Amino acid sequence: MRTKWFWILTLATAVLAVLSCRMRKYPMSPAELWQILTGAGQESSAAGVFWQIRLPRVVLTMCSGAALALSGLVYQGIFRNPLASPDVLGVGSGCSVGAMLSILYFGGSALMGVILPFAAGLAAVGAALALAALMKGGRVFGMVIAGIVVGALCNSLMMTLKYTAD
């Protein structure tokens, strides 16, 4: 029964991915899309739009969604709680601090707008795990409490950055 649902959902995902490549500001007819996919209409401008813009965007969106789903699964597995989220370890607050630092000190640079939030999120997780290792008691309980502390620390740092930003 599970394999049946797997293949149904896989087929639905593929169909939706192809349909999303058809839509946007420059719509493509199903016949045009079929020609592009079979190789008959490779010299048209629609083929360039499809292969160079739309398909990479759809694939990247699908990969991003899969990564988010996997990270949620990992969090739920670690904490043995279906309601667990990245905020449990203070990741959201850490990433927010990194984004604020990027905007304030690097003018919102595209590269630093990615690197700093990611690094700050990793630092928040590292701080929460290090703090949890120092605590006595259950492993999961210690991580939750440490995450709350790290999240509060990051929130206070954000308030300080907001205050000094002017």
Short mmCIF file of C-alpha atoms in Angstrom, two decimals:
data_model
loop_
_atom_site.label_atom_id
_atom_site.label_comp_id
_atom_site.label_asym_id
_atom_site.label_seq_id
_atom_site.Cartn_x
_atom_site.Cartn_y
_atom_site.Cartn_z
CA MET A 1 0.00 0.00 0.00
CA ARG A 2 2.84 2.41 0.82
CA THR A 3 4.59 1.85 -2.51
CA LYS A 4 1.33 2.64 -4.30
CA TRP A 5 1.08 6.01 -2.52
CA PHE A 6 4.76 6.69 -3.12
CA TRP A 7 4.34 6.30 -6.88
CA ILE A 8 1.10 8.30 -6.93
CA LEU A 9 2.76 11.18 -5.08
CA THR A 10 5.88 10.96 -7.25
CA LEU A 11 3.79 11.14 -10.42
CA ALA A 12 1.75 14.04 -9.01
CA THR A 13 4.96 15.91 -8.15
CA ALA A 14 6.35 15.38 -11.66
CA VAL A 15 3.11 16.55 -13.28
CA LEU A 16 2.95 19.64 -11.07
CA ALA A 17 6.61 20.43 -11.81
CA VAL A 18 5.98 20.28 -15.55
CA LEU A 19 2.81 22.37 -15.22
CA SER A 20 4.61 24.99 -13.17
CA CYS A 21 7.19 25.28 -15.97
CA ARG A 22 4.33 26.19 -18.34
CA MET A 23 2.98 29.09 -16.29
CA ARG A 24 4.38 32.54 -15.59
CA LYS A 25 4.53 35.79 -17.52
CA TYR A 26 5.33 34.06 -20.83
CA PRO A 27 2.85 31.14 -20.94
CA MET A 28 3.58 28.04 -22.99
CA SER A 29 0.96 25.85 -24.59
CA PRO A 30 1.03 22.12 -23.89
CA ALA A 31 2.04 21.53 -27.54
CA GLU A 32 4.97 23.94 -27.20
CA LEU A 33 6.07 22.28 -23.99
CA TRP A 34 5.83 18.83 -25.60
CA GLN A 35 8.01 19.98 -28.50
CA ILE A 36 10.60 21.36 -26.11
CA LEU A 37 10.66 18.18 -24.01
CA THR A 38 10.92 15.89 -27.05
CA GLY A 39 13.65 18.01 -28.65
CA ALA A 40 11.67 19.20 -31.67
CA GLY A 41 11.50 22.89 -30.70
CA GLN A 42 14.98 23.51 -29.32
CA GLU A 43 15.70 26.59 -31.46
CA SER A 44 12.70 28.60 -30.24
CA SER A 45 12.93 31.34 -27.62
CA ALA A 46 10.45 29.37 -25.49
CA ALA A 47 13.00 26.54 -25.27
CA GLY A 48 15.62 28.94 -23.95
CA VAL A 49 13.20 30.28 -21.37
CA PHE A 50 12.26 26.74 -20.35
CA TRP A 51 15.78 25.26 -20.09
CA GLN A 52 17.61 28.29 -18.72
CA ILE A 53 15.06 29.93 -16.43
CA ARG A 54 11.99 27.90 -15.57
CA LEU A 55 13.32 24.38 -15.18
CA PRO A 56 16.26 25.42 -12.93
CA ARG A 57 13.86 27.42 -10.75
CA VAL A 58 11.46 24.53 -10.41
CA VAL A 59 14.25 22.06 -9.63
CA LEU A 60 15.78 24.42 -7.05
CA THR A 61 12.37 24.95 -5.45
CA MET A 62 11.82 21.20 -5.24
CA CYS A 63 15.28 20.67 -3.72
CA SER A 64 14.68 23.45 -1.18
CA GLY A 65 11.35 21.94 -0.18
CA ALA A 66 12.92 18.50 0.18
CA ALA A 67 15.74 19.91 2.34
CA LEU A 68 13.25 21.69 4.60
CA ALA A 69 11.18 18.53 4.94
CA LEU A 70 14.29 16.50 5.77
CA SER A 71 15.48 19.00 8.36
CA GLY A 72 12.04 18.97 9.98
CA LEU A 73 12.13 15.17 10.07
CA VAL A 74 15.54 15.26 11.76
CA TYR A 75 14.36 17.71 14.40
CA GLN A 76 11.23 15.67 15.08
CA GLY A 77 13.29 12.50 15.31
CA ILE A 78 15.86 13.99 17.69
CA PHE A 79 13.29 15.49 20.02
CA ARG A 80 10.75 12.66 19.57
CA ASN A 81 8.06 15.29 19.17
CA PRO A 82 6.03 15.95 16.01
CA LEU A 83 5.78 19.65 16.94
CA ALA A 84 9.54 20.28 17.18
CA SER A 85 10.92 23.07 15.01
CA PRO A 86 14.29 24.75 14.47
CA ASP A 87 13.34 27.39 17.04
CA VAL A 88 13.74 24.74 19.75
CA LEU A 89 17.54 25.12 19.54
CA GLY A 90 17.50 28.87 18.86
CA VAL A 91 18.35 28.52 15.17
CA GLY A 92 15.73 31.03 14.02
CA SER A 93 16.96 33.68 16.44
CA GLY A 94 20.60 32.99 15.54
CA CYS A 95 19.88 33.35 11.83
CA SER A 96 18.02 36.59 12.52
CA VAL A 97 21.08 37.98 14.30
CA GLY A 98 23.24 37.02 11.31
CA ALA A 99 20.82 38.68 8.90
CA MET A 100 20.78 41.86 10.99
CA LEU A 101 24.59 41.93 11.07
CA SER A 102 24.66 41.47 7.31
CA ILE A 103 22.25 44.34 6.73
CA LEU A 104 23.86 46.71 9.24
CA TYR A 105 27.55 46.13 8.53
CA PHE A 106 27.68 44.84 4.96
CA GLY A 107 24.90 46.88 3.36
CA GLY A 108 22.78 43.85 2.60
CA SER A 109 25.39 42.29 0.32
CA ALA A 110 23.97 39.21 -1.41
CA LEU A 111 26.90 36.97 -0.45
CA MET A 112 27.03 38.11 3.16
CA GLY A 113 23.23 37.94 3.31
CA VAL A 114 23.58 34.20 2.90
CA ILE A 115 26.81 33.46 4.74
CA LEU A 116 26.22 35.40 7.96
CA PRO A 117 22.73 34.06 8.77
CA PHE A 118 23.89 30.51 8.04
CA ALA A 119 26.99 30.89 10.20
CA ALA A 120 25.02 32.51 13.01
CA GLY A 121 22.46 29.69 12.89
CA LEU A 122 25.25 27.12 13.14
CA ALA A 123 26.80 29.08 16.01
CA ALA A 124 23.44 29.09 17.82
CA VAL A 125 23.12 25.31 17.43
CA GLY A 126 26.72 24.84 18.61
CA ALA A 127 26.11 27.05 21.64
CA ALA A 128 22.90 25.20 22.50
CA LEU A 129 24.57 21.80 22.19
CA ALA A 130 27.58 22.93 24.26
CA LEU A 131 25.29 24.31 26.93
CA ALA A 132 23.18 21.14 26.89
CA ALA A 133 26.32 19.04 27.41
CA LEU A 134 27.01 20.94 30.64
CA MET A 135 23.53 20.28 32.03
CA LYS A 136 22.54 17.28 34.08
CA GLY A 137 19.36 15.41 33.31
CA GLY A 138 17.90 14.05 30.12
CA ARG A 139 19.58 14.78 26.80
CA VAL A 140 16.42 16.04 25.10
CA PHE A 141 15.36 18.11 28.11
CA GLY A 142 18.80 19.70 28.29
CA MET A 143 18.74 20.59 24.59
CA VAL A 144 15.32 22.21 24.89
CA ILE A 145 16.32 24.30 27.90
CA ALA A 146 19.64 25.26 26.27
CA GLY A 147 17.79 26.21 23.08
CA ILE A 148 15.48 28.48 25.05
CA VAL A 149 18.50 30.16 26.67
CA VAL A 150 20.34 30.59 23.36
CA GLY A 151 17.16 31.90 21.70
CA ALA A 152 16.69 34.46 24.49
CA LEU A 153 20.34 35.50 24.21
CA CYS A 154 20.02 35.97 20.45
CA ASN A 155 16.79 37.94 20.90
CA SER A 156 18.50 40.25 23.37
CA LEU A 157 21.38 40.69 20.91
CA MET A 158 18.85 41.59 18.21
CA MET A 159 17.28 44.20 20.48
CA THR A 160 20.74 45.67 21.13
CA LEU A 161 21.47 45.78 17.40
CA LYS A 162 18.13 47.50 16.76
CA TYR A 163 18.84 50.05 19.46
CA THR A 164 22.33 50.86 18.16
CA ALA A 165 21.40 50.73 14.46
CA ASP A 166 20.39 54.39 14.28
#
